[in-house]
GROMACS .gro file of N, CA and C in nm:
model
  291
    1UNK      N    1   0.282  -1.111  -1.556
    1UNK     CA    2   0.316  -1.131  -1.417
    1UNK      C    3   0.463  -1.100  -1.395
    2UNK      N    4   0.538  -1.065  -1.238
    2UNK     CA    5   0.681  -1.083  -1.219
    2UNK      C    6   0.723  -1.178  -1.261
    3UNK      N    7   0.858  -1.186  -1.306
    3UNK     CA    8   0.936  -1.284  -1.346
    3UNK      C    9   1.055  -1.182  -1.300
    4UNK      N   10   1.181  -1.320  -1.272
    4UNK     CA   11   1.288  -1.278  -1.222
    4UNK      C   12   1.367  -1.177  -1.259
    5UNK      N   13   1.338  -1.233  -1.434
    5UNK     CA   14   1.418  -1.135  -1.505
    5UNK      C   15   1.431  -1.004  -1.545
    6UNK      N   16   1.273  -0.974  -1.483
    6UNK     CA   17   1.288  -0.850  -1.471
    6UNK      C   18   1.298  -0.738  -1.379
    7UNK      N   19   1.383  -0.781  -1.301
    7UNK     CA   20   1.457  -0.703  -1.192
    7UNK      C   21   1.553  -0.616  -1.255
    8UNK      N   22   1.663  -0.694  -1.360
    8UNK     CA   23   1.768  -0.688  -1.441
    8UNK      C   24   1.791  -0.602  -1.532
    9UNK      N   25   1.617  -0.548  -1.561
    9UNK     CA   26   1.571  -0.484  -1.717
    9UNK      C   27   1.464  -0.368  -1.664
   10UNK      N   28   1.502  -0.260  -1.718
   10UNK     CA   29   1.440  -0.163  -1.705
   10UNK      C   30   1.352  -0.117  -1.821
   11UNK      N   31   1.267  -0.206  -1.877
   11UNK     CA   32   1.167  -0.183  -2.030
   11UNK      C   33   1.050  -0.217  -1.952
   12UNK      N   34   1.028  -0.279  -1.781
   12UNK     CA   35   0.890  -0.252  -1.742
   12UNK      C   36   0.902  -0.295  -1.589
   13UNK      N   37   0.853  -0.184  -1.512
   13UNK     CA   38   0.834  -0.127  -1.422
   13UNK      C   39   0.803  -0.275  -1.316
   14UNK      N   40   0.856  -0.312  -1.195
   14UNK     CA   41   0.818  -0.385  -1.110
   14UNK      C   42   0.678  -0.361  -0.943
   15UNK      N   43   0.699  -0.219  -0.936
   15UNK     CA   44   0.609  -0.146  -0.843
   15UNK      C   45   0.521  -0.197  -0.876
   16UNK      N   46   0.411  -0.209  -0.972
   16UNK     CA   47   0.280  -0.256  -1.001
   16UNK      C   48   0.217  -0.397  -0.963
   17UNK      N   49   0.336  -0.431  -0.973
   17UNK     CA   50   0.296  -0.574  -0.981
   17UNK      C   51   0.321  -0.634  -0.830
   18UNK      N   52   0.409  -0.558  -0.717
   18UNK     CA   53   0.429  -0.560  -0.627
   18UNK      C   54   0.355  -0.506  -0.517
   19UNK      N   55   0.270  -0.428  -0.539
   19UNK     CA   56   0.230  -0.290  -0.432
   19UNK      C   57   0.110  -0.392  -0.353
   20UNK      N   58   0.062  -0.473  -0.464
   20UNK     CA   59  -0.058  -0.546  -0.354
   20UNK      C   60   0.003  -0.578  -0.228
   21UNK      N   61   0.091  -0.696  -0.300
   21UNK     CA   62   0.191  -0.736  -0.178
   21UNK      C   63   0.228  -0.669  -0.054
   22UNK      N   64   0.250  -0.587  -0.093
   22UNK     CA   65   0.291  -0.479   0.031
   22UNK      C   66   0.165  -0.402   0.084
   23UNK      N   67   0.112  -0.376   0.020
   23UNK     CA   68  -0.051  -0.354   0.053
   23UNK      C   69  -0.105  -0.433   0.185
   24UNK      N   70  -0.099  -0.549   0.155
   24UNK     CA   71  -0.177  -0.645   0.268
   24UNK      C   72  -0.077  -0.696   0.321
   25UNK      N   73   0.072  -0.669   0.324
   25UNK     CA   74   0.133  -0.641   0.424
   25UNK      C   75   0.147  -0.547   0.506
   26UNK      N   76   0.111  -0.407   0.473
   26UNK     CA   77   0.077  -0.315   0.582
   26UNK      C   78  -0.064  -0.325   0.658
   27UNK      N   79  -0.173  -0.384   0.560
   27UNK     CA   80  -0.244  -0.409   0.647
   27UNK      C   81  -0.243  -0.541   0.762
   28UNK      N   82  -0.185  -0.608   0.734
   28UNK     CA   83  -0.139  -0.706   0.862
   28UNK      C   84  -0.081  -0.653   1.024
   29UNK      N   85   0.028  -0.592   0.920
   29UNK     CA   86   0.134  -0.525   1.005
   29UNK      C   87   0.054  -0.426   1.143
   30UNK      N   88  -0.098  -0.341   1.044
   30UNK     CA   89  -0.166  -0.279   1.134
   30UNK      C   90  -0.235  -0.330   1.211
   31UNK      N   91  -0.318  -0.421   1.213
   31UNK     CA   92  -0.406  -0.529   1.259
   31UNK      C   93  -0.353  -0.538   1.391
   32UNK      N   94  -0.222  -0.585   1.358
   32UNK     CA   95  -0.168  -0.662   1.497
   32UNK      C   96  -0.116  -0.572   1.588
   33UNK      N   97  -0.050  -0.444   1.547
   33UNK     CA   98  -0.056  -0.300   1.618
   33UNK      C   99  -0.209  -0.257   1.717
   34UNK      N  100  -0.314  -0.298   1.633
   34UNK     CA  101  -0.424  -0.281   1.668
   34UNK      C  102  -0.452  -0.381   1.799
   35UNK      N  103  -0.433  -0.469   1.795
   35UNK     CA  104  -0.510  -0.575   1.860
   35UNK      C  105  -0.371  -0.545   1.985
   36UNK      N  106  -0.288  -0.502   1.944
   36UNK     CA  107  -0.149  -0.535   2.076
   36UNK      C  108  -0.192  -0.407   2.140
   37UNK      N  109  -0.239  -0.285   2.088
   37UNK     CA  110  -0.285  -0.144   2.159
   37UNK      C  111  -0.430  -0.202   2.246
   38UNK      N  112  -0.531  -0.288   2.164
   38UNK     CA  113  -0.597  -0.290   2.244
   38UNK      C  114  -0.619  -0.413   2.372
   39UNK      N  115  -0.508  -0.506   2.371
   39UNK     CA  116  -0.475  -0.551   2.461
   39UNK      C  117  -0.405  -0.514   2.591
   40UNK      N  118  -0.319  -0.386   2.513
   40UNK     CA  119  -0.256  -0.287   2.608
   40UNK      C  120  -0.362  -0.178   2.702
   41UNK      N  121  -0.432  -0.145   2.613
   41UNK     CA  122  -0.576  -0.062   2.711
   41UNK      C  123  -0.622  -0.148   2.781
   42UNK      N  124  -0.656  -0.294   2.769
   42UNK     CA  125  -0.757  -0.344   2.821
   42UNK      C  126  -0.663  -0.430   2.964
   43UNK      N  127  -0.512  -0.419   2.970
   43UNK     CA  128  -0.451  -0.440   3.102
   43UNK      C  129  -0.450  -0.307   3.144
   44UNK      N  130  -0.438  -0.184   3.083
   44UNK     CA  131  -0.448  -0.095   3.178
   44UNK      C  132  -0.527  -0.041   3.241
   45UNK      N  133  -0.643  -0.093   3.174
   45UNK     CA  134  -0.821  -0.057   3.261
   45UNK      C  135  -0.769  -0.081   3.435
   46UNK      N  136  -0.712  -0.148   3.433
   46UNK     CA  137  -0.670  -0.253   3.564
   46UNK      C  138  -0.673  -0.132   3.652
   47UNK      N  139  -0.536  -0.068   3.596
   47UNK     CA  140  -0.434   0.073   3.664
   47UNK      C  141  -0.580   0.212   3.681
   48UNK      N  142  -0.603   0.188   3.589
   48UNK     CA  143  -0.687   0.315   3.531
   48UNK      C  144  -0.794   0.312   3.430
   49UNK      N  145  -0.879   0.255   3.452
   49UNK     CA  146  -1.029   0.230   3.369
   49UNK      C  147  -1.057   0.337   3.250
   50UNK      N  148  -1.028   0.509   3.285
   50UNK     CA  149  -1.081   0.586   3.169
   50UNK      C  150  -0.970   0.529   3.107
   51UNK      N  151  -0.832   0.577   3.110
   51UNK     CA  152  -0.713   0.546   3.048
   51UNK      C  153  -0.694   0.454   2.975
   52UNK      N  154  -0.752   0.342   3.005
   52UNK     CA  155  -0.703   0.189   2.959
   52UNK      C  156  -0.874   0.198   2.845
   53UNK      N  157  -0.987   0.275   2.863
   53UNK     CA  158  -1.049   0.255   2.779
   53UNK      C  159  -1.039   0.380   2.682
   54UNK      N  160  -0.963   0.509   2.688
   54UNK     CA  161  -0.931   0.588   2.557
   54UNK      C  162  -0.816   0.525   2.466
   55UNK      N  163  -0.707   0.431   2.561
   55UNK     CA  164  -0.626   0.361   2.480
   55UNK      C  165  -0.677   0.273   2.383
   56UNK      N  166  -0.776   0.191   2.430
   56UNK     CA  167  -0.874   0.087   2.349
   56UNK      C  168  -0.933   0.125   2.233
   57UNK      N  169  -0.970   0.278   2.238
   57UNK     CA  170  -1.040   0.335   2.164
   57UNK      C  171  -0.951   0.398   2.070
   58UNK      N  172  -0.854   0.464   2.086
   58UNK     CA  173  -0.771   0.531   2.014
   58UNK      C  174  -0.650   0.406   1.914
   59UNK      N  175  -0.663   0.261   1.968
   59UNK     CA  176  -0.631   0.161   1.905
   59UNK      C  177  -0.704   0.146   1.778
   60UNK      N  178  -0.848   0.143   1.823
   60UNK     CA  179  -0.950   0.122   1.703
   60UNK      C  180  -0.968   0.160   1.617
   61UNK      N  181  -0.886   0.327   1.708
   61UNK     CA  182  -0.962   0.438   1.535
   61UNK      C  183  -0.810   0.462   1.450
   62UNK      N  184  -0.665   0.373   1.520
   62UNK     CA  185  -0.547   0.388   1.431
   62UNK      C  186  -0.577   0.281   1.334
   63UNK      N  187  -0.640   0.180   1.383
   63UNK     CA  188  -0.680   0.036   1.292
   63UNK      C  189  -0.717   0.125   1.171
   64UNK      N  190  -0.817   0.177   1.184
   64UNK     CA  191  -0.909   0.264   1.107
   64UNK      C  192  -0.848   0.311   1.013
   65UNK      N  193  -0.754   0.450   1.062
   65UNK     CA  194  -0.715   0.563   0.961
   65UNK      C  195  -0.615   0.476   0.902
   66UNK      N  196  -0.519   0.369   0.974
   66UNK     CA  197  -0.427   0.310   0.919
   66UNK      C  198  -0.455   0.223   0.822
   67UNK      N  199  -0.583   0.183   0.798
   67UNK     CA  200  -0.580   0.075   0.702
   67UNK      C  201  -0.653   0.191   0.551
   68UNK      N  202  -0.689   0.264   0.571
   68UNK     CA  203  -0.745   0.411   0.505
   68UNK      C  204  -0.595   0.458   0.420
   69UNK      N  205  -0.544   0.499   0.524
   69UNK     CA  206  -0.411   0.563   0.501
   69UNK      C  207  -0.312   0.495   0.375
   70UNK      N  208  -0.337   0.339   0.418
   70UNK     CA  209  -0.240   0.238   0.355
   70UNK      C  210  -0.330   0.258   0.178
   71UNK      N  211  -0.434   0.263   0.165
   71UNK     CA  212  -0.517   0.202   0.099
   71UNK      C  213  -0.462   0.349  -0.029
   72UNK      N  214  -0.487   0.465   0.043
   72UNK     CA  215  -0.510   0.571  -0.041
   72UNK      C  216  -0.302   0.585  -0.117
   73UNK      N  217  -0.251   0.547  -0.008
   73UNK     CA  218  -0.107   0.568  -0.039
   73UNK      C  219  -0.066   0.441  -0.184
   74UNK      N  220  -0.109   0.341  -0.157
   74UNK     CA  221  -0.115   0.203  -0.262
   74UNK      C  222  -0.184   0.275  -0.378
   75UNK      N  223  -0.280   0.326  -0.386
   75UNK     CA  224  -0.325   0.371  -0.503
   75UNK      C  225  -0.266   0.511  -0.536
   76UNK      N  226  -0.179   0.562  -0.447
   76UNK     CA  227  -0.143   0.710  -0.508
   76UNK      C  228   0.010   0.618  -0.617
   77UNK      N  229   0.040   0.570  -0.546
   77UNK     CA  230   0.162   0.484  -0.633
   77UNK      C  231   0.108   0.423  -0.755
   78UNK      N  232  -0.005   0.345  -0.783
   78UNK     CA  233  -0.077   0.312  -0.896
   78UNK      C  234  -0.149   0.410  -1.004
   79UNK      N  235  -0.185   0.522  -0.932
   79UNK     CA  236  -0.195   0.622  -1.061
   79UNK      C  237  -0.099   0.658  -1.083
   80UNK      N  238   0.032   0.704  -1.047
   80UNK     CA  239   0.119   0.748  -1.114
   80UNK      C  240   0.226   0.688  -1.149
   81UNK      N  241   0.209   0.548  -1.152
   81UNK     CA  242   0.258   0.456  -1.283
   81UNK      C  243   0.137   0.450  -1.394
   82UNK      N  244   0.018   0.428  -1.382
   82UNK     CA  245  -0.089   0.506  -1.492
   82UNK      C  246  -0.087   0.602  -1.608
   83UNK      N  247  -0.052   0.714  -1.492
   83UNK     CA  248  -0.039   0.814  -1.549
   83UNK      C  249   0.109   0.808  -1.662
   84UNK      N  250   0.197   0.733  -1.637
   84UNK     CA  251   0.343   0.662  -1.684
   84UNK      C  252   0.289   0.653  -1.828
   85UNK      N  253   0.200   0.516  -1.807
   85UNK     CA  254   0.186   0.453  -1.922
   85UNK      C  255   0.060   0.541  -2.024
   86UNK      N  256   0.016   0.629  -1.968
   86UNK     CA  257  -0.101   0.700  -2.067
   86UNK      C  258   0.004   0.778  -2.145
   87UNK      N  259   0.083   0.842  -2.055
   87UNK     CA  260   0.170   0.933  -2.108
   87UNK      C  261   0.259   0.864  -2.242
   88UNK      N  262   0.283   0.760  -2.230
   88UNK     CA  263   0.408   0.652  -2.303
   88UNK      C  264   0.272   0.625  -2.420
   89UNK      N  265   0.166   0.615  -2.395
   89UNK     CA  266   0.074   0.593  -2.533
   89UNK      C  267   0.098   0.710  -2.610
   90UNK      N  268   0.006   0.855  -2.537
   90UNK     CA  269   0.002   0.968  -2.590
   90UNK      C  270   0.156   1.004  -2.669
   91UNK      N  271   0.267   0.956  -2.638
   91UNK     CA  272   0.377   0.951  -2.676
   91UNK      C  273   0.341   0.882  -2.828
   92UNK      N  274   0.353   0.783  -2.806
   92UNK     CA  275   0.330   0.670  -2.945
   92UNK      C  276   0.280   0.720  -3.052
   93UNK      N  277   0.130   0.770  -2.971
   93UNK     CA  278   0.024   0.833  -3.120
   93UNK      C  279   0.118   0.974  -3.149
   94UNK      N  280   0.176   1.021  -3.122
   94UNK     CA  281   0.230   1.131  -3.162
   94UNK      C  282   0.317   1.101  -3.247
   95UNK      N  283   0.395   1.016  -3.242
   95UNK     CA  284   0.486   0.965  -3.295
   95UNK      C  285   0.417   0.936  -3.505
   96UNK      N  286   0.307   0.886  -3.443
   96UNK     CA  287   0.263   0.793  -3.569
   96UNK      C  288   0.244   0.886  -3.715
   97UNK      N  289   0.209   1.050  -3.639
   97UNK     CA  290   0.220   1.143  -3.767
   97UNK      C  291   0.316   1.149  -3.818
   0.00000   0.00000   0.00000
C-alpha cells in the first residue's frame, strides 16, 4: 500500500496506487457536470423546449463518453506502468545468465 515514505524514494512508483483515487474522482466530478447540464436543459425547456431538450440529451451522452473516456485513460496509465514492471523482470532474467 502508500506509505508516506514513499513520496521521498524513487525504488517504487506512486501512480498505481493512486489512479483509482483519481479515477472516481473524475467520475464524480462528471456526474455532477451531468446532472448541472441537465438541470440546465430542463430550465431552458422553459425558453425553448427543443433546445432545453438537446441540452438534456447531449448532458447524458457527456455523462456517457466522460465516464468511458475517464475509464480507458486510468487504464492507459496502468498498462504502462505494467508494461514498466514486465520490462524490469525481463531485465532480471537476463541478468541471471
Amino acid at each position: 500500500m502508500f506509505e508516506f515514505r514513499d513520496l521521498f524514494q524513487w525504488d517504487r512508483f506512486i501512480t498505481p496506487t493512486i489512479i483509482k483515487t483519481f479515477y472516481w474522482l473524475v467520475i464524480v466530478l462528471t456526474m455532477l457536470f451531468g446532472i448541472s447540464g441537465v438541470f440546465s436543459g430542463l430550465a431552458a425547456m422553459a425558453v425553448s423546449p427543443f433546445g432545453g431538450f438537446v441540452l438534456v440529451l447531449s448532458s447524458i451522452a457527456s455523462v456517457v463518453v466522460g465516464i468511458i473516456f475517464s475509464r480507458i485513460v486510468a487504464e492507459f496509465v496502468l498498462i504502462v506502468f505494467r508494461i514498466n514492471e514486465h520490462l524490469g523482470a525481463i531485465r532480471d532474467q537476463g541478468q541471471l545468465r
